Coordinates of C-alpha atoms in Angstrom, one line a residue:
X1 CA 261.2 159.7 134.8
X2 CA 264.8 159.5 133.6
X3 CA 267.4 158.7 136.3
X4 CA 270.4 161.1 136.4
X5 CA 273.7 159.3 136.4
X6 CA 276.4 161.3 138.2
X7 CA 280.0 160.7 137.4
X8 CA 282.6 161.8 139.9
X9 CA 285.5 163.6 138.2
X10 CA 288.7 165.2 139.4
X11 CA 289.6 168.5 138.0
X12 CA 293.1 168.4 136.4
X13 CA 293.5 172.1 137.1
X14 CA 292.6 172.4 140.8
X15 CA 292.4 168.8 141.9
X16 CA 288.9 169.2 143.3
X17 CA 286.5 166.2 143.0
X18 CA 283.1 167.2 141.5
X19 CA 279.9 165.7 140.1
X20 CA 278.5 168.8 138.2
X21 CA 278.6 169.1 134.4
X22 CA 282.3 169.8 133.5
X23 CA 283.4 172.9 131.6
X24 CA 285.7 172.9 128.6
X25 CA 289.0 174.6 129.2
X26 CA 289.4 177.8 127.1
X27 CA 293.2 177.2 127.0
X28 CA 293.3 174.1 124.9
X29 CA 289.6 173.6 123.9
X30 CA 290.0 169.9 124.8
X31 CA 290.4 169.5 128.6
X32 CA 287.4 169.0 130.9
X33 CA 287.6 171.0 134.1
X34 CA 285.4 171.7 137.1
X35 CA 282.7 174.4 136.8
X36 CA 284.6 176.7 139.1
X37 CA 287.8 176.6 137.1
X38 CA 285.7 177.1 133.9
X39 CA 284.2 180.2 135.5
X40 CA 287.6 181.4 136.6
X41 CA 289.0 181.0 133.1
X42 CA 286.1 183.0 131.7
X43 CA 286.5 185.8 134.2
X44 CA 290.3 185.8 133.8
X45 CA 289.9 186.5 130.0
X46 CA 287.9 189.6 131.0
X47 CA 290.7 190.8 133.2
X48 CA 288.9 190.1 136.5
X49 CA 291.3 189.9 139.5
X50 CA 291.6 186.7 141.6
X51 CA 290.0 188.6 144.5
X52 CA 287.0 189.5 142.4
X53 CA 286.8 186.0 141.0
X54 CA 286.6 184.6 144.6
X55 CA 283.8 187.0 145.4
X56 CA 281.9 186.1 142.3
X57 CA 282.3 182.3 142.9
X58 CA 281.2 182.9 146.5
X59 CA 278.0 184.5 145.3
X60 CA 277.4 181.7 142.8
X61 CA 277.9 179.1 145.5
X62 CA 275.5 180.9 147.9
X63 CA 272.8 181.2 145.3
X64 CA 273.1 177.7 143.6
X65 CA 270.5 175.2 144.7
X66 CA 271.3 171.7 143.4
X67 CA 268.5 169.8 141.7

């Protein structure tokens, strides 16, 4: 079985430390950001308010079960 190597990164957008797969920022198509900031950027492009983004991320965090 292949061993997963987890790299600790710091999101340049929010400053959070994370080990999940990074997202690619939609703003410059070059910067790696944390999954939450990636989700926020996607929701923001759809016109979703910050309050709704918080609710959606809360649901994702409640339902996500790490491998």
